[in-house]
PDB file of C-alpha atoms in Angstrom:
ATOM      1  CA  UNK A   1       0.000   0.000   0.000  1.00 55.00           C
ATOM      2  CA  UNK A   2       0.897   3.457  -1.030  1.00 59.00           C
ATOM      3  CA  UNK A   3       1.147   6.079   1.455  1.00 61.00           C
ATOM      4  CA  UNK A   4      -0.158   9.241   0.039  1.00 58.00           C
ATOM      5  CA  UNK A   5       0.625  12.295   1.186  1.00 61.00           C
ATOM      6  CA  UNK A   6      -1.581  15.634   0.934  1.00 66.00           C
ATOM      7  CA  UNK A   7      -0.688  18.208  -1.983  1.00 74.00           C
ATOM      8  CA  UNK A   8       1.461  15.131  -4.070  1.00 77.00           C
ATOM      9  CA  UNK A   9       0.805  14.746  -7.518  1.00 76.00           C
ATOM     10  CA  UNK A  10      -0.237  11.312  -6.524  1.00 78.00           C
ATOM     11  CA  UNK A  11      -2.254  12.327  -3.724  1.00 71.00           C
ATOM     12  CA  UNK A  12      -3.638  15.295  -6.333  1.00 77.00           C
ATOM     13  CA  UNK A  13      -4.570  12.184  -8.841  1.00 76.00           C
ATOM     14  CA  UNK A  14      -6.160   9.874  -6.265  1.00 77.00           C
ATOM     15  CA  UNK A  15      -8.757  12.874  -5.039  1.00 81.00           C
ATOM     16  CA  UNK A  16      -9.531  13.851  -8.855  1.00 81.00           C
ATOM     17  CA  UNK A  17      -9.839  10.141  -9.622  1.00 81.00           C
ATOM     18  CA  UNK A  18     -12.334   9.698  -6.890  1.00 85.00           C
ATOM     19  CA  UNK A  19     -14.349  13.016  -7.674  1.00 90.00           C
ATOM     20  CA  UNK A  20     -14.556  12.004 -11.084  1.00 85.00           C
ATOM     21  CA  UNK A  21     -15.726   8.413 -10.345  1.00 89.00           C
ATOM     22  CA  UNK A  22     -18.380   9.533  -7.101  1.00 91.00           C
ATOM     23  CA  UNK A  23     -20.405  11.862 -10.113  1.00 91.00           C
ATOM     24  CA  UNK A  24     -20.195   8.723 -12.195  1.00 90.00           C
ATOM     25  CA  UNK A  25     -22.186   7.220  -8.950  1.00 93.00           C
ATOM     26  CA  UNK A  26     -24.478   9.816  -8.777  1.00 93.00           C
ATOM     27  CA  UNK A  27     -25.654   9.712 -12.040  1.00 92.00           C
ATOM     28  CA  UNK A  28     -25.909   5.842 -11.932  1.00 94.00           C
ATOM     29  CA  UNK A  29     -28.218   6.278  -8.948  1.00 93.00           C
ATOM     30  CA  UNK A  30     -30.712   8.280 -11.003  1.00 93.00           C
ATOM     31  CA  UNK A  31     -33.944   6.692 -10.144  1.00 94.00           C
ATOM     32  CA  UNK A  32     -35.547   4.873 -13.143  1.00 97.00           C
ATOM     33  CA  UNK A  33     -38.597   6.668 -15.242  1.00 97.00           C
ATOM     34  CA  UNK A  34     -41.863   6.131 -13.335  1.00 98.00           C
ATOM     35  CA  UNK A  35     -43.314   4.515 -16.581  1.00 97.00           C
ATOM     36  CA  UNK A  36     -40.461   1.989 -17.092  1.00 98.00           C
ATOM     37  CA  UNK A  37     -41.327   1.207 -13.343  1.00 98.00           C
ATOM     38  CA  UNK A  38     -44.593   0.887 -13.879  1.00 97.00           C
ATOM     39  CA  UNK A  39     -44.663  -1.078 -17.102  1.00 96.00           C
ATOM     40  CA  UNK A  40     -42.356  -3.672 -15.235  1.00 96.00           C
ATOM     41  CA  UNK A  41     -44.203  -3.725 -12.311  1.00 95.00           C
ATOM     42  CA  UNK A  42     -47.078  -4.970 -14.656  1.00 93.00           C
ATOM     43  CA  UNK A  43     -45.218  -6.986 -17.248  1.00 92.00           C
ATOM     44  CA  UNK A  44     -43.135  -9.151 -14.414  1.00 93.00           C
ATOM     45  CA  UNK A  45     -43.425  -8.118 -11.125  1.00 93.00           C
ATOM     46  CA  UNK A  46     -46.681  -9.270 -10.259  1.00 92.00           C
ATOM     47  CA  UNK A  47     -48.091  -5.390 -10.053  1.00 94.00           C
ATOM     48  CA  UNK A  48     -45.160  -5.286  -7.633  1.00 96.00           C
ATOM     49  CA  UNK A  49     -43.925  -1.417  -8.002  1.00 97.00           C
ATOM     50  CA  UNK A  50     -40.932  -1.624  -5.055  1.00 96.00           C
ATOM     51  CA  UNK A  51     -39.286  -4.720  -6.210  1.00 96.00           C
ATOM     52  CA  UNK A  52     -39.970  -3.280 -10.326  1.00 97.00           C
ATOM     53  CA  UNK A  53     -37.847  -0.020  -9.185  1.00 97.00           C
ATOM     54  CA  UNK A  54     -35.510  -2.075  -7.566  1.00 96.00           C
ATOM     55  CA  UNK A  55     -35.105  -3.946 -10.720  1.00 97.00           C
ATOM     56  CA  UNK A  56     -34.141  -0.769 -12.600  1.00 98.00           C
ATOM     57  CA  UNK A  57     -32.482   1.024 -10.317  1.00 97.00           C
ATOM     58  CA  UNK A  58     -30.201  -2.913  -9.838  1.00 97.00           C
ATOM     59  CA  UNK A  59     -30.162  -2.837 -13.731  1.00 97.00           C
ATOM     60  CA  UNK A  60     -28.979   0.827 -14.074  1.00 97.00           C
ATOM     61  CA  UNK A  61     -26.061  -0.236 -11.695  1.00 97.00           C
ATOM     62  CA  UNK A  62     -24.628  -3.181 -12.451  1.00 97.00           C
ATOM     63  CA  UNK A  63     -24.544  -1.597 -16.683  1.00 97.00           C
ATOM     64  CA  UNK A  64     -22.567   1.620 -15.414  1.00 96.00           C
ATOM     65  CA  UNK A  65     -20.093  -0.652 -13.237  1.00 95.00           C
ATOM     66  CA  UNK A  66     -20.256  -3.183 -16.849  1.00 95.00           C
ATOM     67  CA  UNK A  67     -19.841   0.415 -18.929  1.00 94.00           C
ATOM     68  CA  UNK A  68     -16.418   1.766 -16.483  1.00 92.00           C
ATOM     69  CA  UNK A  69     -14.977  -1.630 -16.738  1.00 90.00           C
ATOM     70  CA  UNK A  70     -15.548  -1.939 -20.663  1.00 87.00           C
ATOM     71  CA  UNK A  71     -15.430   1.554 -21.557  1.00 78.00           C
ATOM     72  CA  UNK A  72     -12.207   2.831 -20.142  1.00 74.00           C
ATOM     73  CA  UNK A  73      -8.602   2.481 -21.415  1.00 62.00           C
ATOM     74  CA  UNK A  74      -7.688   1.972 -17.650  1.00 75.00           C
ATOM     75  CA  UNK A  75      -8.610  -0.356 -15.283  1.00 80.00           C
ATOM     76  CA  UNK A  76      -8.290   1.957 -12.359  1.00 84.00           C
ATOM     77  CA  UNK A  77     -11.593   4.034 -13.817  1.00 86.00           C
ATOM     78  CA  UNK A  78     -13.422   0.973 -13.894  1.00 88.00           C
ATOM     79  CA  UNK A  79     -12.644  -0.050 -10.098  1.00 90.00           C
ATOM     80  CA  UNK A  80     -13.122   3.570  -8.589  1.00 92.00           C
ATOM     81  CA  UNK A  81     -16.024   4.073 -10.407  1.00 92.00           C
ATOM     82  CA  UNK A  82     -16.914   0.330  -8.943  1.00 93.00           C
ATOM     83  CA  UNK A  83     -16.073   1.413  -5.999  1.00 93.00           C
ATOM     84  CA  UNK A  84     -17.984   4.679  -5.932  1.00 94.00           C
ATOM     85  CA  UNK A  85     -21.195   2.899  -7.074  1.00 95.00           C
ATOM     86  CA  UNK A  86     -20.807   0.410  -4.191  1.00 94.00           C
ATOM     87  CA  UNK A  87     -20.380   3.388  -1.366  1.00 93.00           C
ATOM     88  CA  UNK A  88     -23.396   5.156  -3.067  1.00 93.00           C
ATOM     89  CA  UNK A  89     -25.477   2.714  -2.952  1.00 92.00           C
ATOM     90  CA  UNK A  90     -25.157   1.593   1.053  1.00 90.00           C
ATOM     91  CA  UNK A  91     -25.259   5.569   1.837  1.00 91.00           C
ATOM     92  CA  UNK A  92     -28.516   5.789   0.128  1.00 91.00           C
ATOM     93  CA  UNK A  93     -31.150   7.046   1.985  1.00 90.00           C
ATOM     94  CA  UNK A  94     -33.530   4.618   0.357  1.00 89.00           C
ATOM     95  CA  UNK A  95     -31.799   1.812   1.496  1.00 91.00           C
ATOM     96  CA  UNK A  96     -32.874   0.923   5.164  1.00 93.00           C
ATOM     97  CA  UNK A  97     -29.362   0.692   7.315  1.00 93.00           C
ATOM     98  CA  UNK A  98     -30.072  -3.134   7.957  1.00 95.00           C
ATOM     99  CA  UNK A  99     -31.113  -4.040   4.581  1.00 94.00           C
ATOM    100  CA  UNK A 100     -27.424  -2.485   3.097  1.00 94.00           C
ATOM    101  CA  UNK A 101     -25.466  -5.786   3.007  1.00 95.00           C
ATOM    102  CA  UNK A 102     -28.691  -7.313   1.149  1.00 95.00           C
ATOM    103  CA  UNK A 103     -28.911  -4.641  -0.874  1.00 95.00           C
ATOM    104  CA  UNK A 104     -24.976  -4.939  -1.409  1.00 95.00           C
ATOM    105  CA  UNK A 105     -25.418  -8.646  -2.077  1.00 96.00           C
ATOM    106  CA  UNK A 106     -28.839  -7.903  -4.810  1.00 96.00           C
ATOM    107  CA  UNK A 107     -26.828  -5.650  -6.980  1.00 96.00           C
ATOM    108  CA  UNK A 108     -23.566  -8.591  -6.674  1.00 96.00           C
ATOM    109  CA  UNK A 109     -26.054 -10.872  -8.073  1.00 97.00           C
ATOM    110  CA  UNK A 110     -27.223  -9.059 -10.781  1.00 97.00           C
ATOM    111  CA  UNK A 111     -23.812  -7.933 -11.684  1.00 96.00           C
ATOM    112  CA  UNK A 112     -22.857 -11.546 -12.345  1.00 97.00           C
ATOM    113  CA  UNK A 113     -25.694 -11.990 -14.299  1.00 96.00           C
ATOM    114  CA  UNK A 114     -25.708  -9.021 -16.488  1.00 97.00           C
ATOM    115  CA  UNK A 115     -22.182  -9.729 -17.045  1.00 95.00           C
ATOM    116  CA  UNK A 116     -23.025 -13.204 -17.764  1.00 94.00           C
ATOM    117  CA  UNK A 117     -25.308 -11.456 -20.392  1.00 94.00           C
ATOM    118  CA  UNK A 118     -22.606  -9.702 -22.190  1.00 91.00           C
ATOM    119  CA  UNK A 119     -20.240 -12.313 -21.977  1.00 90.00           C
ATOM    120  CA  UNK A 120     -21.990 -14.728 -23.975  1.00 84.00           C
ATOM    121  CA  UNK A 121     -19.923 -15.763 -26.792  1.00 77.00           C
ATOM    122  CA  UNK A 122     -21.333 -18.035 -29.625  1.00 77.00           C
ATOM    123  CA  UNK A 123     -25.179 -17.200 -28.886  1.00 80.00           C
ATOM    124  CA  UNK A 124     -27.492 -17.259 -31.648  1.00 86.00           C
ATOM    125  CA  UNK A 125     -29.175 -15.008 -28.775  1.00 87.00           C
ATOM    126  CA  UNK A 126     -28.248 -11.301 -29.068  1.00 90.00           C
ATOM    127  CA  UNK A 127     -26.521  -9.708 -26.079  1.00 90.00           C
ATOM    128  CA  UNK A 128     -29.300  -7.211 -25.990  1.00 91.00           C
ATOM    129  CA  UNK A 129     -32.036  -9.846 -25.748  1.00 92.00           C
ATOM    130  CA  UNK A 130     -30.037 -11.675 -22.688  1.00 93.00           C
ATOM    131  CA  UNK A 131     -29.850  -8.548 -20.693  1.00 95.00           C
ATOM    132  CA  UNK A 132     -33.784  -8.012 -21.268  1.00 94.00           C
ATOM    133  CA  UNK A 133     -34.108 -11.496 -20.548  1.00 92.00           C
ATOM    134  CA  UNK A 134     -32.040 -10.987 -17.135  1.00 95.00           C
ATOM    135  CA  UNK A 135     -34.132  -8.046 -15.942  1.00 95.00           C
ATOM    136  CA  UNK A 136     -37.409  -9.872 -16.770  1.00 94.00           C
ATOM    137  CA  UNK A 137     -35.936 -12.951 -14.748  1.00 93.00           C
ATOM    138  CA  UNK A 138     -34.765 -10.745 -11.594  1.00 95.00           C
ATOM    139  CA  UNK A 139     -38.172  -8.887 -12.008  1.00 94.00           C
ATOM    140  CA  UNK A 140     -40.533 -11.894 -11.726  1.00 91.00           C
ATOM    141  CA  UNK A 141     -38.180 -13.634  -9.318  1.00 80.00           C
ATOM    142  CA  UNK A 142     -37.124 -16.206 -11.799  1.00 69.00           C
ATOM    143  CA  UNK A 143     -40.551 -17.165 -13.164  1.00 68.00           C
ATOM    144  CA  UNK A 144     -40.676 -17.221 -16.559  1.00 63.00           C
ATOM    145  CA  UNK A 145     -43.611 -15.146 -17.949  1.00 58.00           C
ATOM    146  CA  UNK A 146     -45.313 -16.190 -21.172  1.00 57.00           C
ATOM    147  CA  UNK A 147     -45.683 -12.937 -23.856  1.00 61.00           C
ATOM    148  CA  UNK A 148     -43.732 -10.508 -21.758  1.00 65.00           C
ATOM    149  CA  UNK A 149     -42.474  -7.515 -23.991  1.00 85.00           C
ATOM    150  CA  UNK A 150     -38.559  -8.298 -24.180  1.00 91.00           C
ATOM    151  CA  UNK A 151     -38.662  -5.248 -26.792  1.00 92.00           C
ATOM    152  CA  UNK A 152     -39.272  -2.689 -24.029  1.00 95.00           C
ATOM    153  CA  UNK A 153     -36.819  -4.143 -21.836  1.00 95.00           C
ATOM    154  CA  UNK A 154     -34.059  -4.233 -24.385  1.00 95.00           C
ATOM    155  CA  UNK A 155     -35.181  -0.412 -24.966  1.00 96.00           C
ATOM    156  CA  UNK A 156     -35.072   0.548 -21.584  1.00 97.00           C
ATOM    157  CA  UNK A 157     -31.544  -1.259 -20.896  1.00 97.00           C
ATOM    158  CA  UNK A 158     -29.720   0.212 -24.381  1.00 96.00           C
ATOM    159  CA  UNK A 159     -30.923   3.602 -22.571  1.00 97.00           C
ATOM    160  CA  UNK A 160     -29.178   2.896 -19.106  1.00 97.00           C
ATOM    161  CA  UNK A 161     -25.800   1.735 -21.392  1.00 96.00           C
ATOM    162  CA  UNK A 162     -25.930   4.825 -23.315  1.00 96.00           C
ATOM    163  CA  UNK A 163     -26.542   7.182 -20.450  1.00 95.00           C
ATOM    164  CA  UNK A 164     -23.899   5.519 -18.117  1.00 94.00           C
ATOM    165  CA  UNK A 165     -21.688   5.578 -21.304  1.00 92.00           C
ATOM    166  CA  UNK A 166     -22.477   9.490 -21.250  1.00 93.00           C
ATOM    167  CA  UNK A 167     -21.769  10.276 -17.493  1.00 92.00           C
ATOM    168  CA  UNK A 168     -18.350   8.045 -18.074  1.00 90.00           C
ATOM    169  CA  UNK A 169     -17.499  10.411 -20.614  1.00 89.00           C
ATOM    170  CA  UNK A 170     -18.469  13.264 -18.429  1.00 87.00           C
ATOM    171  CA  UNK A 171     -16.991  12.019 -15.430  1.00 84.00           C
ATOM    172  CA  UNK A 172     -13.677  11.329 -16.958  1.00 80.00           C
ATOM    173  CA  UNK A 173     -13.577  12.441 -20.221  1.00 75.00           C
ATOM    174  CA  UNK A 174     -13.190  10.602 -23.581  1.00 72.00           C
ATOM    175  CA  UNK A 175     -11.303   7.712 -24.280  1.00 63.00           C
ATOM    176  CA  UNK A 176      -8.791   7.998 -26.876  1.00 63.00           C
ATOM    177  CA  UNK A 177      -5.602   6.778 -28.883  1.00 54.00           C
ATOM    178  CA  UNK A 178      -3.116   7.451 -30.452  1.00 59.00           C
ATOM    179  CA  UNK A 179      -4.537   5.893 -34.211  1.00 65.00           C
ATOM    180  CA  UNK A 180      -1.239   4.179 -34.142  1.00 63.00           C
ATOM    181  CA  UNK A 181      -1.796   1.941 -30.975  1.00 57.00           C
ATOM    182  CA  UNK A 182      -3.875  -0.868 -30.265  1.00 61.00           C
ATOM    183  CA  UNK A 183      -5.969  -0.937 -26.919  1.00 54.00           C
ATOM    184  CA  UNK A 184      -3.591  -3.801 -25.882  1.00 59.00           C
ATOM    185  CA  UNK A 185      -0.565  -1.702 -25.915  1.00 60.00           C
ATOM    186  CA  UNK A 186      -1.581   0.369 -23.183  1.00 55.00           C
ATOM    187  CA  UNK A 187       0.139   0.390 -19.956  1.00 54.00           C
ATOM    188  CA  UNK A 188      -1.689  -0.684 -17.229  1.00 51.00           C
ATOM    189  CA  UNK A 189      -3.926  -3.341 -19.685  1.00 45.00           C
TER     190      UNK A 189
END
């Protein structure tokens, strides 16, 4: 372990670095659209509005962490911004102090499984369709639901990738390379 000491360059990088990755938190805690919540609620949740949000607002996490880890030419962004999303979430004030390592444990689960999702090599299924089919699975508690609308949750996940693609951009600027040099020549990769 590094010991950093106040008004470094290193100790100047580490505070920016964490800034930069806590507004990439904030904006992944964005609650979802009250429609979205409501249209899950009645497509898979059993007319369940709680657990739908919780669906969302699970889904909307796990793609920004999936987004900093992909989206970034260093891994550091990835694991602040990680990190950030974890501390947000057990400091939220809609998350009941005893319910924070559950809540902590929900979004570890769904992580897995949404990076399951975009993992999956040699699929005749699009990656799309198994992250739709992951938040209808999480929303009805694993119960498979005859004529749900995967469309609509496709649509609403591409939205959460391309907003937390936008606040990573914001956050920490864009990613970019010399034309010259492959992403595996970095340092650091």
């Amino acid at each position: 372990m590094s010991l950093r000491i106040p008004l470094t360059p290193e100790w100047r990088s580490a505070r920016d670095a964490a800034r930069h990755a806590e507004a990439f938190a904030r904006a992944a805690l964005e609650d979802p659209a009250e429609d979205d919540v409501l249209w899950l609620s009645g497509a898979a949740a059993a007319g369940d509005t709680d657990h739908a949000r919780w669906e969302l607002r699970y889904a909307r996490l796990a793609l920004a962490i999936l987004v900093a880890e992909r989206g970034s030419l260093s891994d550091q962004v990835g694991s602040d911004a990680a990190r950030a999303i974890r501390a947000a979430l057990v400091s939220d004030d809609s998350v009941a102090p005893e319910m924070r390592p559950l809540a902590e444990q929900q979004l570890d689960e769904r992580l897995t499984a949404y990076r399951g999702a975009i993992d999956a090599r040699g699929s005749a299924i699009p990656a799309s369709e198994m992250l739709g089919r992951v938040l209808l699975s999480f929303a009805s508690d694993g119960v498979r639901s005859a004529g749900t609308p995967l469309a609509r949750a496709t649509t609403i996940l591409a939205g959460y990738v391309d907003d937390a693609n936008r606040h990573l951009r914001d956050a920490f600027g864009q990613a970019t390379l010399p034309e010259d040099l492959p992403p595996s020549a970095m340092p650091g990769r």
